[in-house]
Short mmCIF file of C-alpha atoms in Angstrom, two decimals:
data_model
loop_
_atom_site.label_atom_id
_atom_site.label_comp_id
_atom_site.label_asym_id
_atom_site.label_seq_id
_atom_site.Cartn_x
_atom_site.Cartn_y
_atom_site.Cartn_z
CA MET A 22 -14.34 76.84 -66.31
CA THR A 23 -12.91 79.92 -64.91
CA SER A 24 -13.89 81.70 -61.50
CA GLU A 25 -15.71 84.52 -63.90
CA ASP A 26 -18.09 81.56 -65.05
CA PHE A 27 -19.55 81.43 -61.57
CA ILE A 28 -20.47 85.00 -61.49
CA PRO A 29 -23.90 85.94 -63.01
CA ALA A 30 -23.57 88.55 -65.97
CA ARG A 31 -25.46 91.13 -64.06
CA LEU A 32 -23.03 91.07 -61.24
CA ARG A 33 -20.03 91.09 -63.59
CA ARG A 34 -21.49 94.37 -65.06
CA LEU A 35 -22.21 95.76 -61.71
CA TRP A 36 -18.54 95.41 -60.74
CA GLY A 37 -17.20 96.46 -64.04
CA ARG A 38 -16.03 93.12 -65.07
CA SER A 39 -17.85 93.16 -68.42
CA GLU A 40 -16.89 96.01 -70.83
CA THR A 41 -18.03 94.36 -74.14
CA SER A 42 -21.51 94.50 -75.48
CA ARG A 43 -23.75 91.53 -75.26
CA LEU A 44 -23.52 90.96 -78.91
CA GLY A 45 -19.83 90.89 -79.01
CA ARG A 46 -19.82 94.03 -81.29
CA PRO A 47 -17.27 96.94 -80.80
CA ALA A 48 -18.74 98.98 -78.13
CA ALA A 49 -19.72 102.59 -79.06
CA LEU A 50 -20.83 102.82 -75.33
CA ASP A 51 -20.07 101.12 -72.17
CA VAL A 52 -22.05 100.17 -68.94
CA ASN A 53 -20.52 103.18 -67.07
CA ARG A 54 -21.85 105.72 -69.63
CA VAL A 55 -25.29 104.26 -69.92
CA VAL A 56 -25.42 104.34 -65.95
CA THR A 57 -24.20 107.72 -65.67
CA ALA A 58 -26.68 109.06 -68.26
CA SER A 59 -29.38 107.26 -66.50
CA VAL A 60 -28.55 108.73 -62.92
CA GLU A 61 -28.45 112.22 -64.49
CA VAL A 62 -32.04 111.67 -65.73
CA ALA A 63 -33.10 110.46 -62.21
CA ASP A 64 -31.44 113.48 -60.59
CA ARG A 65 -33.37 115.64 -63.05
CA ASP A 66 -36.71 113.94 -63.44
CA GLY A 67 -37.01 111.48 -60.55
CA LEU A 68 -37.12 107.82 -60.83
CA GLY A 69 -40.28 107.84 -62.79
CA GLY A 70 -38.68 109.75 -65.48
CA VAL A 71 -36.07 107.13 -66.22
CA THR A 72 -36.99 105.44 -69.41
CA LEU A 73 -34.74 103.44 -71.85
CA PRO A 74 -36.00 105.82 -74.77
CA LYS A 75 -35.06 108.98 -72.69
CA VAL A 76 -31.71 107.56 -71.65
CA ALA A 77 -30.95 106.42 -75.24
CA LYS A 78 -31.86 109.95 -76.52
CA ASN A 79 -29.45 111.57 -74.21
CA LEU A 80 -26.70 109.25 -75.48
CA GLY A 81 -27.56 109.63 -79.11
CA VAL A 82 -28.56 105.97 -79.59
CA THR A 83 -31.65 103.89 -79.87
CA GLY A 84 -33.55 102.53 -76.88
CA MET A 85 -32.90 98.83 -78.09
CA SER A 86 -29.14 99.37 -78.24
CA LEU A 87 -29.04 99.87 -74.51
CA TYR A 88 -29.75 96.21 -74.05
CA ARG A 89 -26.27 95.57 -75.20
CA TYR A 90 -24.96 96.93 -72.01
CA VAL A 91 -27.68 96.11 -69.50
CA GLY A 92 -29.86 93.16 -69.34
CA SER A 93 -33.09 94.78 -68.35
CA LYS A 94 -34.63 97.90 -66.71
CA ASP A 95 -34.31 96.17 -63.36
CA GLU A 96 -30.67 95.72 -63.92
CA LEU A 97 -30.26 99.22 -64.97
CA LEU A 98 -32.07 100.33 -61.77
CA GLU A 99 -29.67 98.22 -59.58
CA LEU A 100 -26.44 99.69 -61.51
CA MET A 101 -27.97 103.11 -60.96
CA ALA A 102 -28.64 102.77 -57.23
CA ASP A 103 -25.08 101.56 -56.60
CA ALA A 104 -23.46 104.23 -58.66
CA ALA A 105 -25.69 107.04 -57.10
CA LEU A 106 -24.97 105.72 -53.58
CA GLY A 107 -21.11 106.35 -53.99
CA VAL A 108 -18.51 105.36 -51.45
CA PRO A 109 -19.08 106.03 -47.76
CA PRO A 110 -17.13 108.62 -45.85
CA ASN A 111 -14.46 107.78 -43.22
CA ILE A 112 -16.43 106.71 -40.11
CA PRO A 113 -14.64 106.51 -36.63
CA THR A 114 -14.74 102.83 -35.35
CA ASP A 115 -13.58 103.37 -31.93
CA ASP A 116 -17.14 103.79 -30.49
CA TRP A 117 -19.80 101.64 -32.05
CA ARG A 118 -22.72 103.93 -31.02
CA HIS A 119 -20.92 107.15 -32.39
CA GLY A 120 -19.87 105.15 -35.56
CA LEU A 121 -23.38 103.87 -36.28
CA CYS A 122 -24.79 107.19 -35.83
CA GLY A 123 -22.32 108.73 -38.32
CA TRP A 124 -23.10 105.96 -40.60
CA ALA A 125 -26.75 106.53 -40.49
CA PHE A 126 -26.31 110.31 -40.87
CA ALA A 127 -24.06 109.80 -43.90
CA HIS A 128 -26.42 107.38 -45.61
CA ARG A 129 -29.28 109.92 -45.02
CA ALA A 130 -27.42 112.69 -46.59
CA VAL A 131 -26.98 110.77 -49.71
CA LEU A 132 -30.67 109.80 -49.94
CA GLN A 133 -31.58 113.53 -49.07
CA ARG A 134 -29.51 114.72 -52.08
CA ARG A 135 -31.14 111.87 -54.28
CA PRO A 136 -34.39 111.10 -52.77
CA TRP A 137 -35.41 108.92 -56.00
CA LEU A 138 -33.04 106.19 -54.46
CA THR A 139 -35.66 105.53 -51.85
CA ARG A 140 -38.08 104.58 -54.56
CA VAL A 141 -35.67 102.01 -56.31
CA PRO A 142 -37.34 98.54 -55.50
CA THR A 143 -35.16 96.23 -53.40
CA SER A 144 -34.80 92.88 -55.32
CA GLY A 145 -32.04 91.37 -53.23
CA PRO A 146 -29.21 91.81 -50.73
CA PRO A 147 -26.55 94.44 -51.42
CA SER A 148 -24.47 93.33 -54.23
CA GLY A 149 -22.51 96.34 -55.76
CA PRO A 150 -19.21 97.49 -54.97
CA ASN A 151 -20.51 100.71 -53.32
CA GLN A 152 -23.16 98.88 -51.27
CA ILE A 153 -20.68 96.58 -50.18
CA ALA A 154 -18.22 99.44 -49.14
CA TRP A 155 -20.86 100.83 -46.96
CA MET A 156 -21.53 97.40 -45.47
CA GLU A 157 -17.77 97.05 -44.93
CA THR A 158 -17.79 100.46 -43.10
CA GLY A 159 -20.65 99.44 -41.02
CA LEU A 160 -19.14 95.99 -40.10
CA ALA A 161 -15.97 97.78 -39.14
CA VAL A 162 -17.95 99.96 -36.72
CA LEU A 163 -19.29 96.75 -34.98
CA SER A 164 -16.18 94.77 -35.23
CA ASP A 165 -15.26 95.20 -31.49
CA THR A 166 -18.86 94.33 -30.30
CA ARG A 167 -19.61 90.83 -29.12
CA LEU A 168 -22.36 90.56 -31.88
CA ASP A 169 -22.24 87.70 -34.11
CA TRP A 170 -22.48 88.01 -37.88
CA ALA A 171 -26.25 87.63 -38.06
CA HIS A 172 -26.76 90.31 -35.54
CA LYS A 173 -24.22 92.58 -37.15
CA ILE A 174 -26.22 92.37 -40.45
CA GLY A 175 -29.47 92.68 -38.78
CA VAL A 176 -28.33 95.89 -37.09
CA LEU A 177 -27.15 97.49 -40.46
CA SER A 178 -30.43 96.10 -42.10
CA LEU A 179 -32.56 97.79 -39.49
CA ILE A 180 -30.73 101.20 -39.61
CA SER A 181 -30.58 101.27 -43.37
CA GLY A 182 -34.20 100.50 -43.53
CA TYR A 183 -35.17 103.32 -41.05
CA VAL A 184 -32.80 105.62 -42.86
CA THR A 185 -34.70 105.00 -46.17
CA GLN A 186 -38.21 105.10 -44.78
CA SER A 187 -37.34 108.25 -42.87
CA VAL A 188 -36.24 110.09 -46.05
CA ARG A 189 -39.02 108.72 -48.19
CA GLN A 190 -41.60 109.82 -45.51
CA TYR A 191 -40.26 113.28 -45.06
CA SER A 192 -40.33 113.77 -48.79
CA ASP A 193 -43.98 112.52 -49.10
CA LEU A 194 -45.15 114.72 -46.31
CA ALA A 195 -43.30 117.73 -47.85
CA GLU A 196 -45.18 117.07 -51.13
CA GLY A 197 -48.34 116.71 -49.31
CA ARG A 198 -48.28 120.20 -47.60
CA ALA A 199 -49.90 123.26 -48.90
CA GLU A 200 -47.67 125.37 -51.05
CA GLY A 201 -45.62 127.60 -48.68
CA GLN A 202 -46.53 125.74 -45.56
CA GLY A 203 -43.81 124.62 -43.40
CA GLN A 204 -43.58 121.45 -41.28
CA ALA A 205 -44.20 123.09 -38.13
CA ASP A 206 -47.40 124.89 -39.38
CA ALA A 207 -48.60 121.61 -40.78
CA GLU A 208 -48.08 119.71 -37.50
CA ARG A 209 -49.80 122.56 -35.61
CA ASP A 210 -52.71 122.42 -37.74
CA TYR A 211 -53.01 118.73 -37.75
CA GLY A 212 -52.94 118.56 -34.06
CA ARG A 213 -55.59 121.20 -33.82
CA ALA A 214 -57.88 119.60 -36.17
CA LEU A 215 -57.49 116.17 -34.57
CA ALA A 216 -57.93 117.59 -31.01
CA ARG A 217 -61.58 118.55 -32.25
CA LEU A 218 -62.14 115.17 -33.88
CA VAL A 219 -60.87 112.56 -31.66
CA GLU A 220 -63.27 111.50 -28.95
CA PRO A 221 -61.95 110.85 -25.54
CA GLU A 222 -64.38 108.13 -24.86
CA ARG A 223 -63.52 106.35 -28.12
CA PHE A 224 -59.78 107.12 -28.19
CA PRO A 225 -58.75 108.01 -24.77
CA GLU A 226 -54.97 107.80 -25.21
CA THR A 227 -54.99 109.45 -28.57
CA ALA A 228 -57.28 112.22 -27.28
CA ARG A 229 -54.60 112.85 -24.46
CA LEU A 230 -51.99 112.95 -27.20
CA PHE A 231 -53.65 115.60 -29.11
CA SER A 232 -54.55 117.71 -26.07
CA SER A 233 -50.98 117.80 -25.17
CA THR A 234 -48.63 120.46 -26.31
CA LEU A 235 -46.65 118.05 -28.63
CA PHE A 236 -47.81 119.53 -31.94
CA GLU A 237 -47.73 123.07 -30.72
CA ALA A 238 -43.97 122.68 -29.51
CA PRO A 239 -41.85 124.00 -32.50
CA PRO A 240 -42.17 127.54 -33.27
CA SER A 241 -43.69 128.22 -36.65
CA ASP A 242 -40.45 129.65 -37.94
CA THR A 243 -38.39 126.58 -36.91
CA PRO A 244 -36.55 125.33 -40.22
CA ASP A 245 -38.10 122.09 -41.54
CA ALA A 246 -34.64 120.76 -41.74
CA ALA A 247 -34.19 121.25 -38.03
CA ILE A 248 -37.57 119.50 -37.30
CA ALA A 249 -36.65 116.62 -39.47
CA ASP A 250 -33.20 116.38 -37.75
CA ALA A 251 -34.74 116.04 -34.40
CA ASP A 252 -37.40 113.56 -35.35
CA PHE A 253 -34.72 111.39 -37.22
CA THR A 254 -32.32 111.56 -34.23
CA LEU A 255 -35.10 110.39 -31.81
CA GLY A 256 -35.86 107.45 -33.86
CA LEU A 257 -32.20 106.56 -34.34
CA ASP A 258 -31.63 106.86 -30.57
CA LEU A 259 -34.48 104.45 -30.03
CA ILE A 260 -32.80 101.91 -32.32
CA LEU A 261 -29.40 102.39 -30.96
CA ASP A 262 -30.69 102.03 -27.33
CA GLY A 263 -31.95 98.57 -28.47
CA VAL A 264 -28.71 97.68 -30.06
CA ALA A 265 -26.77 98.64 -26.76
CA VAL A 266 -28.96 96.21 -24.93
CA ARG A 267 -27.92 93.41 -27.29
CA VAL A 268 -24.34 94.47 -27.43
CA GLY A 269 -24.26 94.34 -23.59
CA ARG A 270 -25.61 90.75 -23.55
CA PRO A 271 -23.32 87.67 -23.43
CA ALA A 272 -22.77 86.23 -26.94
CA GLU A 273 -25.88 84.19 -28.13
CA ARG A 274 -26.62 82.05 -30.94
CA ALA A 275 -28.90 83.89 -33.43
#
């Protein structure tokens, strides 16, 4: 028994260790071409547009023939997610907070270019080479802290989840706005409407919120991207403030 025998077939394909078809026939395609074609469909039509018949048509083969290269639709999504994520940029490691901020914004930039990535179901921990590369970069940023492995992974999971949810929420809100309406106008209209509906006797703190100037603050001509950046930075700062508290504590057993 070789070391490869301990690696599941889907992981061998994910890491490019298996280039032959599942039936042992000479391969007219390979896993990389199937994944590349699938990512192109997702970039054009969104994740919902990725179907085996559509991918197969782009490749000039039958849908059933794709099963020689991927074990299932779920495995194809896993392969696509890792390929579309790509490799991380160089992130400075001399200051953990600055590094994590750069790591989060770099991850966010990838998801903004390919928002369909936020819709890929999470079926397990990071397993692909690109996902592991992002993990390696994050761990390198945290290498000089006193956090143990469990806390380091917890920090990266928390930030990664925040990035994914932030991009997905922004995309959902943008789709829900009226055509031509910017985020600043949408927030203003929301605040004004709720200020008339929320009764102070029933919701005292929420009524104070809507009577404040929070939703009136951004000028209506403020670019949506600037508002999104400010909101994202605020949330990330709150997370990093919590990480700073943990980093400053004596080493603890998780």
